[in-house]
Coordinates of C-alpha atoms and ligand atoms in Angstrom, one line a residue:
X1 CA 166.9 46.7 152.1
X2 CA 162.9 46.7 153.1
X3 CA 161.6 49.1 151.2
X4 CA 159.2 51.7 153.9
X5 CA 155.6 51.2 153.3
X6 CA 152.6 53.5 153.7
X7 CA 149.3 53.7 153.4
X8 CA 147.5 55.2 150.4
X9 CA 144.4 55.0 148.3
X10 CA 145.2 53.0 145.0
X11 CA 143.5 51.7 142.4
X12 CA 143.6 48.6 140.4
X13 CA 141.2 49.1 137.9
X14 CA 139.1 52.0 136.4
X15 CA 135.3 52.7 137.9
X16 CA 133.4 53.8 140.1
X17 CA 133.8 55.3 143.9
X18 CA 134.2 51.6 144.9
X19 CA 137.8 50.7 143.1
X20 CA 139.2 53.2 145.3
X21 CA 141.3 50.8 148.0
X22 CA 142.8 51.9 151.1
X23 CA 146.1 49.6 151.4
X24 CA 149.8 49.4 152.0
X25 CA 151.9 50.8 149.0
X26 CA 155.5 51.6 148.9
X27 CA 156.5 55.4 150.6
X28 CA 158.0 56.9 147.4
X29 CA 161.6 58.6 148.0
X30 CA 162.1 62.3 147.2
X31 CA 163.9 62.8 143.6
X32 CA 166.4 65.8 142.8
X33 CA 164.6 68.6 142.9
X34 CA 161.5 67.4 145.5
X35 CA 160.8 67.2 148.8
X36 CA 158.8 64.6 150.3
X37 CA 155.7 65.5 152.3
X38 CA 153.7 64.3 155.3
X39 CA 150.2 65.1 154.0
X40 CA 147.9 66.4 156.5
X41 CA 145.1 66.8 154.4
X42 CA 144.3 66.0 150.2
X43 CA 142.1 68.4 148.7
X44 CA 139.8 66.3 145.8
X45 CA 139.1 67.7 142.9
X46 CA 136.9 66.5 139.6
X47 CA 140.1 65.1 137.8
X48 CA 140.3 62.8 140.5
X49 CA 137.3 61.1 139.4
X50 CA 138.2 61.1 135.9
X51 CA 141.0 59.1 136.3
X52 CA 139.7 56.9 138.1
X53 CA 137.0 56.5 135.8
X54 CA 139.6 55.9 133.0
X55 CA 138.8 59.2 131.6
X56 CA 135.6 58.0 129.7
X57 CA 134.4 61.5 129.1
X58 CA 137.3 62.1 126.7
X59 CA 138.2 61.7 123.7
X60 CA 140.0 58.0 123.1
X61 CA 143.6 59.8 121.8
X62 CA 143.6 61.4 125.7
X63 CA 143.0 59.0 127.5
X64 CA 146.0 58.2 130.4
X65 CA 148.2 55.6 129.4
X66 CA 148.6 53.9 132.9
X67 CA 150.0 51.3 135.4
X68 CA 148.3 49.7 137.9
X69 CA 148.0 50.2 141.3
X70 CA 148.2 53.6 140.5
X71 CA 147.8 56.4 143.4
X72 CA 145.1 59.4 142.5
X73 CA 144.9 62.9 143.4
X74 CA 146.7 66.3 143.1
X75 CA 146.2 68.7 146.4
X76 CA 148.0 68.6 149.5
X77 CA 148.5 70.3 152.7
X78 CA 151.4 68.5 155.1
X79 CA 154.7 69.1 156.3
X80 CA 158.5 68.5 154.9
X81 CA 159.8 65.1 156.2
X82 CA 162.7 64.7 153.8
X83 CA 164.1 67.1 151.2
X84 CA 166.9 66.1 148.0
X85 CA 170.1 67.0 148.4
X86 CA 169.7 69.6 145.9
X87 CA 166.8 71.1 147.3
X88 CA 167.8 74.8 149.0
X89 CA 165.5 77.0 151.1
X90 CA 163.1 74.2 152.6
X91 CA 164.0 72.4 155.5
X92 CA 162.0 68.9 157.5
X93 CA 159.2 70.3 159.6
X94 CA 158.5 73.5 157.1
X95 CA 154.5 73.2 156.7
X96 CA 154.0 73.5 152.8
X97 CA 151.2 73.1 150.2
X98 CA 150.4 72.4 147.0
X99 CA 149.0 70.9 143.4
X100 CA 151.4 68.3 142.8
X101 CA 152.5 67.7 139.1
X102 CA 149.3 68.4 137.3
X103 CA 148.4 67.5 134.7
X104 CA 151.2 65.4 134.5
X105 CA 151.1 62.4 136.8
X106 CA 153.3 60.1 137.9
X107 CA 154.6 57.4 140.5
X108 CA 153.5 59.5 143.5
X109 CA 150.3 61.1 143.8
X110 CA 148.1 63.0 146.6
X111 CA 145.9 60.1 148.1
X112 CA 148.3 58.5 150.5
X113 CA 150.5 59.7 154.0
X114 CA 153.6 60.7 152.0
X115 CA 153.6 62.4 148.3
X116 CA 156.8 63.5 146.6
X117 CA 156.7 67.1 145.5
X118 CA 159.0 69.0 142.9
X119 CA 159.5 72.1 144.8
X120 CA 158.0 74.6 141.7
X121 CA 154.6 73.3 142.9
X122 CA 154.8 74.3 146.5
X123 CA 154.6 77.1 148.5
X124 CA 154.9 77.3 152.4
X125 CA 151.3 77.1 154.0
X126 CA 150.0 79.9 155.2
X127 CA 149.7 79.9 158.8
X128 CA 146.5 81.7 159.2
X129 CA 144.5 78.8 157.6
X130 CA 144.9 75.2 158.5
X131 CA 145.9 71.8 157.0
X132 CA 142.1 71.4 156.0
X133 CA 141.8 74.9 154.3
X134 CA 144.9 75.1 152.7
X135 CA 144.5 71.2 151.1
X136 CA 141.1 72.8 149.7
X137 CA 142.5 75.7 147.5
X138 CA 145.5 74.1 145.0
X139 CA 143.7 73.0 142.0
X140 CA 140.6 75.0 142.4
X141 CA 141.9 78.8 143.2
X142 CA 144.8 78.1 141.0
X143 CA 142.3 77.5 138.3
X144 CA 139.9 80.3 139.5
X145 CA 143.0 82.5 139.1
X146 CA 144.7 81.4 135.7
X147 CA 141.6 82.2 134.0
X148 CA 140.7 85.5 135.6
X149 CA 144.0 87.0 136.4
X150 CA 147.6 85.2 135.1
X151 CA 148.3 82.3 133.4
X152 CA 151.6 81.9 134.5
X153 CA 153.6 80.1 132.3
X154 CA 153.8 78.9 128.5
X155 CA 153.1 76.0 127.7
X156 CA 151.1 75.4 124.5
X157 CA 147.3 75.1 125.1
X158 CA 146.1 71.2 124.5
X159 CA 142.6 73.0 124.4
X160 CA 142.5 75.9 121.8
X161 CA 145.4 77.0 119.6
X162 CA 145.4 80.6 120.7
X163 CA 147.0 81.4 124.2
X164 CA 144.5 81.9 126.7
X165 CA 144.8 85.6 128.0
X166 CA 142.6 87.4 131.1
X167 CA 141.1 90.5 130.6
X168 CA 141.3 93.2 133.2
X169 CA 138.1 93.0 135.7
X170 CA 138.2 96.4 137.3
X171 CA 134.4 97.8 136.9
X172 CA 133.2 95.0 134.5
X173 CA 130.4 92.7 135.1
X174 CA 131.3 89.3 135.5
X175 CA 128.8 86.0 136.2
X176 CA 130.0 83.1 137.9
X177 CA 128.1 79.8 136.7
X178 CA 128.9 76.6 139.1
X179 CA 129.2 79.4 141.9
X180 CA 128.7 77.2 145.5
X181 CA 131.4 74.6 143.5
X182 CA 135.0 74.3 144.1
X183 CA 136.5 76.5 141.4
X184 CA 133.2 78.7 141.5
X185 CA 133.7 80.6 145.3
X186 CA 137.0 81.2 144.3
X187 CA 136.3 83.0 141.0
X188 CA 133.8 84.8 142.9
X189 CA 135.9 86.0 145.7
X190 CA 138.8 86.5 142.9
X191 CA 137.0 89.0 140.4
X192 CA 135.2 90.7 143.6
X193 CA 139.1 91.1 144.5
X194 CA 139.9 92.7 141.6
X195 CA 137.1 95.4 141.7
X196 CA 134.6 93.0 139.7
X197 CA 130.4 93.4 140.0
X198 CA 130.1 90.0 140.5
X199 CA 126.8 87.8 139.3
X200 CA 126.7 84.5 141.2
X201 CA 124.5 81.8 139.8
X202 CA 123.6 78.4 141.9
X203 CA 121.3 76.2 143.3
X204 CA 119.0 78.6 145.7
X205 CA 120.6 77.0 149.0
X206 CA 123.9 78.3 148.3
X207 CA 122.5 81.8 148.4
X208 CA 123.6 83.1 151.9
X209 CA 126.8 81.2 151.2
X210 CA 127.6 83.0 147.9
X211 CA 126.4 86.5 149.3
X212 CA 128.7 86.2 152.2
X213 CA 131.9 86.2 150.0
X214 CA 131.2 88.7 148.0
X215 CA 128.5 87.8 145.7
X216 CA 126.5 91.4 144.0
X217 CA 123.7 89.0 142.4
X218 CA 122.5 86.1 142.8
X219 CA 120.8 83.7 140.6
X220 CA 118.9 79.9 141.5
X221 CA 119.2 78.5 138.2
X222 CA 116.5 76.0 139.5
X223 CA 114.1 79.1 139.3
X224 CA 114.9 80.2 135.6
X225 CA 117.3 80.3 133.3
X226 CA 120.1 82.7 133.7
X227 CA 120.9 83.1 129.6
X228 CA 116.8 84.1 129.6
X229 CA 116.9 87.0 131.9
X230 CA 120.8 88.6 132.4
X231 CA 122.2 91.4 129.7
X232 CA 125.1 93.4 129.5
X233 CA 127.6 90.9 131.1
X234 CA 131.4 91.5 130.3
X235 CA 132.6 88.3 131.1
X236 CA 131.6 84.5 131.8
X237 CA 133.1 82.1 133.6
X238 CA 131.1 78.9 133.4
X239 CA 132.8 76.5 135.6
X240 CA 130.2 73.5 134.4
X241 CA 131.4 74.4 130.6
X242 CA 130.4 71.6 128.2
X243 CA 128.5 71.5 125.1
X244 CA 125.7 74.0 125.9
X245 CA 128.3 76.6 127.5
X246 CA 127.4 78.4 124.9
X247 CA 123.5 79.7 125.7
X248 CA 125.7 82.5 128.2
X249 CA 126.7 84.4 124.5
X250 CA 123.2 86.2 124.9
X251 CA 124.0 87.5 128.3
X252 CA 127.5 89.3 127.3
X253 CA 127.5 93.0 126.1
X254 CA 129.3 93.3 122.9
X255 CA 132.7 92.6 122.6
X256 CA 132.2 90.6 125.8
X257 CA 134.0 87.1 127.2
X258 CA 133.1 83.6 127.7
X259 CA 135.2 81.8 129.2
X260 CA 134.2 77.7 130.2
X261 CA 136.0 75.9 132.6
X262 CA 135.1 72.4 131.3
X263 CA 135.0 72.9 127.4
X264 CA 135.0 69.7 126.1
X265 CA 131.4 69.3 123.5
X266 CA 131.5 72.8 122.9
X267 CA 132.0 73.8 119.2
X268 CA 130.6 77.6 118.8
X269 CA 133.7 78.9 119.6
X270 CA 134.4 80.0 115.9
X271 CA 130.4 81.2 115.3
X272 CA 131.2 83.2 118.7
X273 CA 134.0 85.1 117.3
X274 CA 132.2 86.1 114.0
X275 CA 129.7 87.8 116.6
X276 CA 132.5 89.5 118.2
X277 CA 132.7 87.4 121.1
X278 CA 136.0 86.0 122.4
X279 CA 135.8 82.5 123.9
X280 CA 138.7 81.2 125.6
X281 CA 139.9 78.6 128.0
X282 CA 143.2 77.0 129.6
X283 CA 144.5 74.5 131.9
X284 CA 145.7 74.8 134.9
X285 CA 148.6 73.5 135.9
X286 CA 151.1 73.7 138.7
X287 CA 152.6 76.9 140.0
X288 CA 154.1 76.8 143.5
X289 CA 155.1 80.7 142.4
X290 CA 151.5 81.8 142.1
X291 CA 150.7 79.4 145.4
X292 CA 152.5 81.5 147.3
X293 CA 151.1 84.8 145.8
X294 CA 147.6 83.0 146.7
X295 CA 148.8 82.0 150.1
X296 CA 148.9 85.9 151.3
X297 CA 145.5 86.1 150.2
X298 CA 144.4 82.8 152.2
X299 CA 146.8 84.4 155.3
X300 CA 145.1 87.8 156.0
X301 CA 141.3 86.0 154.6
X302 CA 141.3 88.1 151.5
X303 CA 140.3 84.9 150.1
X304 CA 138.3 82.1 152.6
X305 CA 138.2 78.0 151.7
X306 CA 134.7 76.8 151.9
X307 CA 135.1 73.4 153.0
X308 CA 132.1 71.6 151.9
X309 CA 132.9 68.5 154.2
X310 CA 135.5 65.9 155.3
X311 CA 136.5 62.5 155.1
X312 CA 139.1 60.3 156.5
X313 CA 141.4 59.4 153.9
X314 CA 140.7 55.1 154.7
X315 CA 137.5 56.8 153.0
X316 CA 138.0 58.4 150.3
X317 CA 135.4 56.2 148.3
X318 CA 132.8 57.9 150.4
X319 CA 134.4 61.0 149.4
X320 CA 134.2 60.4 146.1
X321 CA 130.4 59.2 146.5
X322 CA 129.4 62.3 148.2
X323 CA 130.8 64.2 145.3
X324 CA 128.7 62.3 142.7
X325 CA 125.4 63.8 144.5
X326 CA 126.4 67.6 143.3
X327 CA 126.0 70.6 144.9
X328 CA 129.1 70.8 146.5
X329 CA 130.0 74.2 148.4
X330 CA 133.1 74.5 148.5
X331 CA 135.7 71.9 148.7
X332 CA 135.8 68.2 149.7
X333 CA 138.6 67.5 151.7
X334 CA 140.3 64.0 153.0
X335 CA 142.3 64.1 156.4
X336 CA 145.7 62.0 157.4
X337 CA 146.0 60.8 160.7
Ligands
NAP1 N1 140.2 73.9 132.8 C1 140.8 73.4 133.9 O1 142.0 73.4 134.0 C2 139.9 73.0 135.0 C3 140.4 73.0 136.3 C4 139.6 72.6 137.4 C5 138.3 72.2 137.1 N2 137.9 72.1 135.9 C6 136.5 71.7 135.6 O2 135.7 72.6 136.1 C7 134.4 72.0 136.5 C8 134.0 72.4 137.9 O3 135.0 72.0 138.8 P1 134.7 72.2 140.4 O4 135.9 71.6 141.1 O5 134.4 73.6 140.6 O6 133.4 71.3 140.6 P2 132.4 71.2 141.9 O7 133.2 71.6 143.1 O8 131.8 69.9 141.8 O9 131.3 72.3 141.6 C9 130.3 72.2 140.7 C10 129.2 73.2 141.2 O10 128.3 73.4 140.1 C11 127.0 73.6 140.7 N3 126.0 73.2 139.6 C12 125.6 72.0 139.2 N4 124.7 72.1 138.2 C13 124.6 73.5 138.0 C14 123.8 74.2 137.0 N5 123.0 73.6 136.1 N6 124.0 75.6 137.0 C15 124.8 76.2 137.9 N7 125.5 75.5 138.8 C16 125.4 74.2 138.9 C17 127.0 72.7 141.9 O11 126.1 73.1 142.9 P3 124.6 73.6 142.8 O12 124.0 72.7 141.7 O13 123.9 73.2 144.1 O14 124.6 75.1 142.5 C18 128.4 72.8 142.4 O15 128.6 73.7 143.4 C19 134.7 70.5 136.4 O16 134.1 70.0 135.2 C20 136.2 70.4 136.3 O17 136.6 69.3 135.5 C21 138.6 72.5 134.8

């Protein structure tokens, strides 16, 4: 029997934007337990990158194990086209979204017209946003909201050995680093929610943006430091992380909360806590539970998309380029004729 073909972006090797290929590939079949999905639109997020890059960035004991071509990418707005037989409550045409198996990947990936979905990762999507909006939020808000509000599930921690555990927001002071970003207009927009004094910091263009959903402060780190001028912050969430996430300690009150998005280099974390600081990360990972939670949010605009810009998916290597230049507001999104 022919097997049904589609089209996807694949890669062949690890590199730059430029290994990305736009070419036939095999439409994958739904599994117990999935439904298969139409995209509509594939949100792209950093992680994308990473693997294509071969994960460089981390250490040599992480680094993906895979086989080649391989499909990218983890965020997807489309609708059912085929559900498994064991698969109750969903029917073909229902419009769904979602962050499809991460951090685990497999076979079938975001990047192409048809990705196979377990059902735990999806919710419906919400009508009052479109394809475009909803493919933007997965990975990003899901993140935004597993740090700052519930985790939502168990599993151990690759990244500290302690669980990873949100402290209320209600009347604190919280600053946002890596604002405008994907994961950064969500936090903000997520601790405003939940009765936050929120301290944005960006690049100064992104001022307007930031201040329109809900931003109290704003700082353009291109004009000074933020660790050199802010005190008497509860809680930090510094989505660009890394090994100097640790100059925000000297703007938390005591007792206060950093909390970096990207930790990998950082190694204060024990020196932190003798100060009386906790400093605390997780992963995010799939949740088609809290998806839906967030999709009221998205429905009524409690909580907006940015969409920084589009891209076809045939050009997804573009996509991926305009990412590499920074100061992203918002999301980058690829569409699926
Ligand atoms: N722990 C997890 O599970 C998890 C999940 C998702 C993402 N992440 C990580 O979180 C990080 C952010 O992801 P993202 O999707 O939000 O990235 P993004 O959309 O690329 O956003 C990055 C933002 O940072 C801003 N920025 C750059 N340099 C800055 C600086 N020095 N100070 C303040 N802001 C600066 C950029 O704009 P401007 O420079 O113009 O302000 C941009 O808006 C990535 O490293 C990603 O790997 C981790």
């Amino acid at each position: 029997m022919p097997i049904d073909t589609m089209k996807a972006v694949r890669l062949h090797a690890f590199g730059g934007p430029e290994v990305l290929r736009y070419e036939d590939a095999p439409r994958p079949e739904p599994k117990p337990g999935e439904v298969l999905v139409r995209a509509h639109a594939v949100g792209i997020n950093p992680p994308d990158w990473y693997l294509r890059d071969g994960y460089r960035k981390l250490p040599p004991e992480w680094r993906p194990q895979v086989t080649f071509p391989l499909i990218v990418g983890s965020d997807v707005s489309g609708v059912i086209e085929a559900v498994a037989g064991d698969v109750q409550g969903l029917r073909v045409g229902d419009e769904v979204f979602a962050m499809v198996r991460f951090p685990s990947y497999g076979d079938s990936a975001a990047y192409a017209e048809y990705v196979t979905v377990p059902v735990a990762d999806l919710a419906l999507k919400p009508p009052g946003v479109d394809h475009v909006q909803a493919a933007g939020a997965p990975m990003s808000l899901l993140t935004a909201w597993q740090f700052l509000v519930e985790v939502g599930h168990d599993e151990p921690n690759p990244l500290q050995p302690q669980p990873h555990h949100p402290v209320p927001l209600q009347g604190k002071t919280v600053l946002v680093n890596g604002a405008a970003g994907g994961v950064g207009h969500f936090a903000v927009q997520v601790a405003k929610l939940k009765g936050a004094h929120v301290i944005a910091v960006a690049s100064g263009e992104h001022e307007a943006f930031l201040r329109g959903i809900g931003a109290d402060e704003f700082i353009d780190y291109t004009k000074g430091k933020p660790e050199d001028t802010v005190r008497g912050v509860d809680l930090v969430l510094d989505t660009l992380g890394g090994p100097t996430t640790g100059r925000f300690l000297s703007t938390l009150k005591p007792g206060g909360a950093l909390y970096p998005v990207f930790p990998l280099g950082f190694t204060g974390a024990e020196d932190a806590a003798k100060q009386g600081f906790t400093v605390s990360m997780t992963q995010v990972r799939s949740n088609g539970a809290q998806l839906a939670e967030l999709g009221r949010l998205l429905d009524d605009g409690t909580i907006r998309v940015a969409v920084d810009s589009t891209f076809a998916l045939a050009d997804a290597r573009k996509a991926h380029e305009r990412a590499a230049e920074g100061h992203i507001e918002g999301k980058i999104v690829l569409t699926v004729e």
